[in-house]
XYZ file of N, CA and C in Angstrom:
537
model
N 0.842 -1.186 0.000
C 0.000 0.000 0.000
C 0.883 1.244 0.000
N 0.534 2.177 -0.846
C 1.181 3.484 -0.877
C 0.217 4.474 -0.229
N 0.720 5.206 0.738
C -0.076 6.229 1.406
C 0.411 7.604 0.955
N -0.490 8.364 0.353
C -0.193 9.718 -0.092
C -0.865 10.665 0.897
N -0.055 11.423 1.632
C -0.573 12.248 2.719
C -1.072 13.587 2.194
N -2.302 13.925 2.549
C -2.919 15.173 2.106
C -3.156 16.108 3.280
N -2.597 17.300 3.173
C -2.848 18.367 4.141
C -3.495 19.526 3.380
N -4.325 20.313 4.028
C -4.910 21.460 3.350
C -3.825 22.295 2.657
N -4.090 22.631 1.387
C -3.137 23.418 0.617
C -2.167 22.590 -0.207
N -2.367 21.264 -0.248
C -1.466 20.401 -1.021
C -1.531 20.751 -2.509
N -0.469 20.471 -3.232
C -0.425 20.678 -4.681
C -1.146 19.505 -5.334
N -2.273 19.787 -5.943
C -3.150 18.730 -6.474
C -2.441 17.803 -7.457
N -1.718 18.348 -8.426
C -1.059 17.511 -9.434
C -0.049 16.557 -8.802
N 0.634 17.023 -7.767
C 1.685 16.214 -7.152
C 1.140 15.068 -6.304
N -0.116 15.118 -5.966
C -0.768 14.028 -5.232
C -1.563 13.134 -6.178
N -2.341 13.768 -7.047
C -3.294 13.005 -7.856
C -2.665 12.301 -9.054
N -1.684 12.921 -9.699
C -1.029 12.241 -10.831
C -0.332 10.968 -10.347
N 0.502 11.026 -9.299
C 1.103 9.778 -8.823
C 0.065 8.743 -8.374
N -1.004 9.192 -7.696
C -2.046 8.248 -7.262
C -2.663 7.553 -8.471
N -2.990 8.321 -9.487
C -3.578 7.771 -10.713
C -2.633 6.763 -11.362
N -1.375 7.148 -11.531
C -0.422 6.258 -12.204
C -0.172 4.979 -11.403
N -0.040 5.113 -10.099
C 0.145 3.931 -9.259
C -1.026 2.968 -9.405
N -2.226 3.494 -9.375
C -3.412 2.646 -9.502
C -3.473 2.001 -10.881
N -3.078 2.706 -11.929
C -3.024 2.117 -13.270
C -2.058 0.932 -13.303
N -1.008 1.010 -12.469
C -0.012 -0.054 -12.406
C -0.454 -1.201 -11.497
N -1.640 -1.068 -10.911
C -2.128 -2.111 -10.017
C -1.571 -2.014 -8.605
N -0.954 -0.880 -8.280
C -0.420 -0.657 -6.936
C -1.515 -0.008 -6.102
N -1.798 -0.585 -4.960
C -2.811 -0.022 -4.072
C -2.285 1.298 -3.503
N -3.036 2.356 -3.722
C -2.638 3.683 -3.251
C -3.832 4.351 -2.582
N -3.588 4.934 -1.422
C -4.656 5.594 -0.668
C -4.264 7.024 -0.352
N -5.232 7.926 -0.486
C -5.059 9.316 -0.098
C -5.442 9.426 1.373
N -4.480 9.802 2.208
C -4.689 9.859 3.653
C -4.705 11.305 4.124
N -5.828 11.736 4.682
C -6.013 13.124 5.104
C -5.556 13.354 6.530
N -4.890 14.472 6.734
C -4.495 14.853 8.087
C -5.706 15.206 8.926
N -6.692 15.837 8.282
C -7.890 16.238 9.018
C -9.078 16.256 8.075
N -10.170 15.719 8.508
C -11.394 15.726 7.717
C -11.332 14.830 6.498
N -12.498 14.557 5.952
C -12.591 13.681 4.785
C -12.326 14.448 3.490
N -12.709 15.721 3.450
C -12.502 16.556 2.277
C -11.314 17.477 2.517
N -10.355 17.443 1.590
C -9.125 18.210 1.769
C -9.000 19.227 0.634
N -8.983 20.519 0.967
C -8.833 21.534 -0.072
C -7.387 21.624 -0.553
N -7.217 21.566 -1.869
C -5.891 21.724 -2.446
C -5.516 23.184 -2.555
N -4.287 23.420 -2.937
C -3.771 24.772 -3.035
C -4.354 25.588 -4.167
N -5.031 24.933 -5.121
C -5.592 25.645 -6.268
C -7.104 25.489 -6.339
N -7.717 25.292 -5.173
C -9.172 25.283 -5.089
C -9.846 23.990 -5.494
N -9.079 22.916 -5.634
C -9.678 21.610 -5.937
C -9.747 20.824 -4.640
N -10.946 20.481 -4.224
C -11.122 19.724 -2.983
C -11.197 18.240 -3.314
N -10.457 17.450 -2.566
C -10.348 16.013 -2.811
C -10.894 15.244 -1.615
N -11.645 14.192 -1.910
C -12.141 13.306 -0.855
C -11.075 12.247 -0.578
N -10.602 12.232 0.638
C -9.567 11.275 1.029
C -10.159 9.870 1.170
N -9.309 8.885 1.009
C -9.713 7.487 1.177
C -9.766 7.094 2.648
N -8.922 7.737 3.448
C -8.847 7.405 4.873
C -8.191 8.536 5.636
N -8.218 8.430 6.944
C -7.594 9.422 7.820
C -6.155 9.024 8.120
N -5.341 9.999 8.430
C -3.937 9.736 8.749
C -3.798 8.668 9.827
N -4.668 8.696 10.812
C -4.593 7.724 11.909
C -4.866 6.288 11.444
N -5.375 6.122 10.229
C -5.644 4.787 9.690
C -4.480 4.231 8.869
N -3.430 5.030 8.686
C -2.256 4.542 7.958
C -1.644 3.397 8.756
N -1.415 2.282 8.073
C -0.894 1.070 8.703
C 0.477 0.756 8.115
N 1.530 1.078 8.850
C 2.877 0.841 8.334
C 3.181 -0.633 8.133
N 2.431 -1.514 8.752
C 2.634 -2.942 8.517
C 2.229 -3.320 7.091
N 1.379 -2.509 6.467
C 0.942 -2.746 5.083
C 1.648 -1.823 4.094
N 2.369 -0.849 4.601
C 2.928 0.206 3.751
C 4.121 -0.266 2.932
N 4.095 0.131 1.654
C 5.254 -0.029 0.781
C 5.951 1.314 0.601
N 5.164 2.399 0.758
C 5.708 3.726 0.511
C 4.820 4.782 1.159
N 5.468 5.865 1.604
C 4.784 7.067 2.088
C 5.164 8.185 1.118
N 4.170 8.926 0.632
C 4.412 9.999 -0.329
C 3.950 11.330 0.270
N 4.816 12.330 0.171
C 4.507 13.681 0.635
C 4.439 14.605 -0.580
N 3.227 15.031 -0.970
C 3.128 16.006 -2.054
C 3.545 17.386 -1.560
N 3.869 18.253 -2.512
C 4.266 19.602 -2.163
C 3.087 20.555 -2.080
N 3.384 21.795 -2.403
C 2.433 22.888 -2.228
C 2.852 23.632 -0.970
N 3.145 24.918 -1.096
C 3.674 25.670 0.041
C 2.854 25.550 1.308
N 1.550 25.790 1.209
C 0.679 25.712 2.386
C 0.543 24.259 2.837
N 0.418 23.341 1.888
C 0.297 21.927 2.230
C 1.510 21.414 2.985
N 2.696 21.796 2.532
C 3.926 21.361 3.201
C 4.029 21.982 4.583
N 3.643 23.252 4.689
C 3.632 23.895 6.016
C 2.718 23.114 6.960
N 1.554 22.709 6.462
C 0.608 21.956 7.290
C 1.112 20.546 7.597
N 1.758 19.890 6.639
C 2.358 18.577 6.917
C 3.409 18.709 8.016
N 4.265 19.716 7.879
C 5.351 19.909 8.846
C 4.890 20.320 10.223
N 3.703 20.901 10.308
C 3.177 21.352 11.603
C 2.505 20.229 12.387
N 2.270 19.096 11.728
C 1.589 17.975 12.392
C 2.640 16.952 12.827
N 2.889 16.819 14.134
C 3.938 15.901 14.606
C 3.701 14.444 14.208
N 2.449 14.085 13.907
C 2.176 12.709 13.490
C 2.841 12.395 12.162
N 2.982 13.398 11.313
C 3.600 13.178 10.000
C 5.079 12.860 10.174
N 5.787 13.672 10.940
C 7.209 13.401 11.174
C 7.393 12.026 11.812
N 6.575 11.723 12.794
C 6.670 10.428 13.474
C 6.452 9.275 12.486
N 5.452 9.408 11.640
C 5.141 8.374 10.648
C 6.287 8.195 9.655
N 6.811 9.307 9.143
C 7.894 9.230 8.164
C 9.154 8.657 8.805
N 9.481 9.094 9.998
C 10.667 8.543 10.681
C 10.527 7.029 10.911
N 9.343 6.597 11.293
C 9.118 5.174 11.517
C 9.200 4.409 10.199
N 8.693 4.994 9.124
C 8.792 4.358 7.803
C 10.265 4.175 7.422
N 11.068 5.206 7.634
C 12.499 5.109 7.325
C 13.143 4.034 8.191
N 12.801 4.015 9.460
C 13.364 3.014 10.373
C 13.040 1.599 9.901
N 11.848 1.419 9.339
C 11.407 0.103 8.856
C 11.846 -0.187 7.418
N 12.601 0.715 6.816
C 13.087 0.554 5.451
C 11.951 0.560 4.431
N 10.960 1.396 4.679
C 9.837 1.607 3.761
C 10.200 2.806 2.877
N 9.865 2.719 1.601
C 10.119 3.825 0.682
C 9.459 5.102 1.195
N 10.161 6.234 1.016
C 9.621 7.558 1.308
C 9.867 8.420 0.072
N 8.822 9.087 -0.396
C 8.930 9.943 -1.569
C 8.342 11.306 -1.253
N 8.975 12.351 -1.775
C 8.521 13.723 -1.542
C 8.819 14.547 -2.785
N 7.920 15.465 -3.096
C 8.069 16.271 -4.300
C 7.862 17.749 -3.999
N 8.539 18.595 -4.769
C 8.397 20.045 -4.733
C 8.966 20.618 -3.433
N 8.146 21.199 -2.592
C 8.606 21.740 -1.316
C 8.722 20.659 -0.246
N 8.083 19.518 -0.435
C 8.055 18.469 0.600
C 9.424 17.872 0.930
N 10.375 17.776 -0.006
C 11.692 17.277 0.402
C 12.354 18.134 1.489
N 11.927 19.399 1.617
C 12.496 20.233 2.680
C 12.133 19.688 4.059
N 10.996 19.006 4.162
C 10.641 18.370 5.437
C 11.620 17.242 5.746
N 11.946 16.449 4.734
C 12.920 15.370 4.938
C 14.260 15.955 5.361
N 14.631 17.092 4.768
C 15.861 17.765 5.164
C 15.795 18.254 6.604
N 14.680 18.875 6.975
C 14.502 19.385 8.342
C 14.596 18.254 9.361
N 14.089 17.083 8.990
C 14.080 15.951 9.913
C 15.376 15.134 9.858
N 16.359 15.614 9.090
C 17.655 14.941 9.032
C 17.654 13.641 8.247
N 16.713 13.481 7.332
C 16.573 12.211 6.618
C 17.214 12.212 5.230
N 17.880 13.310 4.871
C 18.530 13.385 3.561
C 20.050 13.410 3.656
N 20.575 13.265 4.833
C 22.013 13.346 5.058
C 22.776 12.428 4.093
N 23.602 13.037 3.240
C 24.431 12.286 2.298
C 23.700 11.742 1.081
N 22.398 11.952 0.993
C 21.612 11.421 -0.133
C 21.523 12.457 -1.251
N 21.412 11.954 -2.461
C 21.115 12.824 -3.596
C 19.629 13.173 -3.531
N 19.312 14.442 -3.762
C 17.911 14.880 -3.676
C 17.701 16.121 -4.533
N 16.431 16.374 -4.809
C 16.018 17.546 -5.581
C 14.739 18.095 -4.949
N 14.464 19.363 -5.208
C 13.242 19.988 -4.686
C 12.877 21.168 -5.570
N 11.871 21.904 -5.148
C 11.449 23.096 -5.884
C 12.622 24.072 -5.976
N 12.873 24.622 -7.169
C 13.998 25.546 -7.336
C 13.952 26.710 -6.339
N 15.094 26.959 -5.734
C 15.224 28.030 -4.751
C 15.121 27.554 -3.316
N 14.700 26.298 -3.121
C 14.551 25.764 -1.766
C 15.684 24.792 -1.406
N 16.659 24.666 -2.284
C 17.722 23.682 -2.095
C 18.457 23.834 -0.767
N 18.572 25.044 -0.257
C 19.257 25.286 1.011
C 18.569 24.633 2.200
N 17.331 24.189 1.997
C 16.583 23.538 3.079
C 16.687 22.006 3.030
N 17.521 21.489 2.141
C 17.698 20.036 2.047
C 18.904 19.610 2.884
N 18.945 20.047 4.109
C 20.067 19.869 5.024
C 20.781 18.531 4.859
N 22.059 18.615 4.494
C 22.888 17.414 4.400
C 22.773 16.659 3.099
N 21.861 17.068 2.225
C 21.676 16.359 0.951
C 22.714 16.802 -0.075
N 22.959 15.929 -1.020
C 23.761 16.267 -2.198
C 22.751 16.709 -3.261
N 22.518 17.997 -3.335
C 21.477 18.564 -4.187
C 21.811 18.344 -5.652
N 20.815 17.878 -6.390
C 20.953 17.611 -7.820
C 20.237 18.704 -8.600
N 20.878 19.274 -9.616
C 20.222 20.321 -10.394
C 19.139 19.775 -11.324
N 19.250 18.537 -11.714
C 18.269 17.886 -12.583
C 18.558 16.401 -12.546
N 17.784 15.537 -13.041
C 16.518 15.732 -13.738
C 15.396 16.048 -12.755
N 14.160 15.819 -13.160
C 13.019 16.164 -12.327
C 12.779 15.233 -11.161
N 13.416 14.041 -11.182
C 13.223 13.055 -10.111
C 14.576 12.435 -9.778
N 14.831 12.257 -8.482
C 16.077 11.648 -8.035
C 15.743 10.551 -7.024
N 16.286 9.368 -7.253
C 16.135 8.265 -6.300
C 17.496 7.978 -5.674
N 17.510 7.791 -4.367
C 18.733 7.440 -3.653
C 18.341 6.535 -2.496
N 18.742 5.285 -2.577
C 18.313 4.319 -1.576
C 16.813 4.165 -1.653
N 16.148 4.250 -0.516
C 14.694 4.120 -0.471
C 14.007 5.483 -0.385
N 14.689 6.517 -0.901
C 14.141 7.872 -0.921
C 14.044 8.357 -2.363
N 12.877 8.897 -2.723
C 12.672 9.476 -4.043
C 12.207 10.914 -3.844
N 12.873 11.842 -4.532
C 12.464 13.240 -4.466
C 12.185 13.750 -5.877
N 11.226 14.674 -5.956
C 10.854 15.266 -7.236
C 10.911 16.770 -7.173
N 11.097 17.380 -8.340
C 11.316 18.815 -8.441
C 10.063 19.660 -8.188
N 8.967 19.404 -8.920
C 7.803 20.295 -8.832
C 6.626 19.685 -9.577
N 5.536 20.424 -9.653
C 4.324 19.944 -10.321
C 4.604 19.505 -11.756
N 5.500 20.181 -12.434
C 5.858 19.804 -13.792
C 6.527 18.454 -13.889
N 6.977 17.930 -12.772
C 7.622 16.616 -12.713
C 6.683 15.527 -12.203
N 5.405 15.837 -12.046
C 4.469 14.894 -11.420
C 4.393 13.564 -12.164
N 4.408 13.585 -13.497
C 4.351 12.329 -14.245
C 5.653 11.554 -14.096
N 6.797 12.236 -14.198
C 8.084 11.572 -13.984
C 8.134 10.961 -12.583
N 7.654 11.710 -11.620
C 7.633 11.264 -10.218
C 6.772 10.019 -10.083
N 5.550 10.057 -10.627
C 4.655 8.897 -10.554
C 5.251 7.669 -11.209
N 5.866 7.836 -12.372
C 6.497 6.708 -13.067
C 7.661 6.162 -12.229
N 8.425 7.052 -11.600
C 9.532 6.614 -10.743
C 9.025 5.814 -9.543
N 7.884 6.202 -8.986
C 7.318 5.452 -7.862
C 6.932 4.051 -8.305
N 6.335 3.940 -9.496
C 5.973 2.625 -10.032
C 7.225 1.784 -10.242
N 8.236 2.390 -10.832
C 9.475 1.650 -11.087
C 10.077 1.129 -9.786
N 10.067 1.958 -8.747
C 10.624 1.547 -7.459
C 9.876 0.354 -6.872
N 8.561 0.357 -7.008
C 7.747 -0.679 -6.373
C 7.479 -1.896 -7.253
N 7.371 -1.681 -8.567
C 6.936 -2.761 -9.459
C 7.888 -3.053 -10.612
N 8.960 -2.287 -10.708
C 9.954 -2.535 -11.738
C 9.776 -1.690 -12.982
N 10.816 -1.691 -13.808
C 10.829 -0.837 -14.994
C 9.826 -1.287 -16.045
N 9.544 -2.593 -16.121
C 8.569 -3.063 -17.106
C 7.188 -2.477 -16.807
N 6.756 -2.548 -15.557
C 5.452 -2.001 -15.167
C 5.415 -0.489 -15.391
N 6.499 0.184 -15.033
C 6.560 1.625 -15.223
C 6.458 1.972 -16.703
N 7.157 1.216 -17.532
C 7.112 1.433 -18.966
C 5.731 1.181 -19.551
N 5.058 0.161 -19.052
C 3.704 -0.150 -19.545
C 2.732 0.977 -19.217
N 2.812 1.513 -18.011
C 1.925 2.612 -17.638
C 2.275 3.852 -18.460
N 3.550 4.147 -18.594
C 3.968 5.311 -19.385
C 3.450 5.186 -20.829
N 3.573 3.997 -21.396
C 3.088 3.787 -22.757
C 1.561 3.911 -22.829
N 0.871 3.394 -21.829
C -0.596 3.422 -21.854
C -1.172 4.832 -21.795
N -0.417 5.765 -21.247
C -0.898 7.152 -21.173
C -0.263 8.019 -22.274
N 0.437 7.363 -23.208
C 1.123 8.057 -24.297
C 2.104 9.082 -23.756
N 2.871 8.689 -22.769
C 3.842 9.558 -22.100
C 5.119 9.620 -22.901
C-alpha cells in the first residue's frame, strides 16, 4: 500500500497524478487526510480522502508519499504525526517519496544526510545534508525518491511505479498514457 498524505493546501497535481499512475499499475494507493474527509488543495480543488492519517498502517505500507504545495507542506510539517510516521517508515526501510517543497521536510528531519535529492527551485538550502541535484526532475537514492515540482508529477509517478513494481510495469503505464 502506498499512502499519499494530504494536508490542506497540497499541490493537487503532485498528489493526484502519482495516485492515478500507481493505480493504473495495479499498486494499491490511498489518499490519507491529516484532518477531515474533504481536503482543499492549493488551487481550489477539494479532494475526498480514502482514509484518515490515523488509519495509515505501516505494517501494510510499501511507501509514504509527501506532495508539495507551500501551504500543504507547512501543514504537513506542523503535524507531529507526519514526522513520526515518516521517521518510523524510514526506520522500517519503507520507501519515502517527496516532491516540490516536501523534500524540505525530509531535510529538516535529518533524513537526507548524504543522499542525492532535488526539490522546488530556490529551496535547495533547506535540504540539510543532501547532495542537491540540479536535474533531472526526479532523483532516487536508496529508499528515498524526491521530485522537483508539479511539472515533474508524471516523472515522479512513473519513478514510484518503477521503485515498487519494476521498470517493465513503469514502462507499460507510461506507454498506456502516451507519455
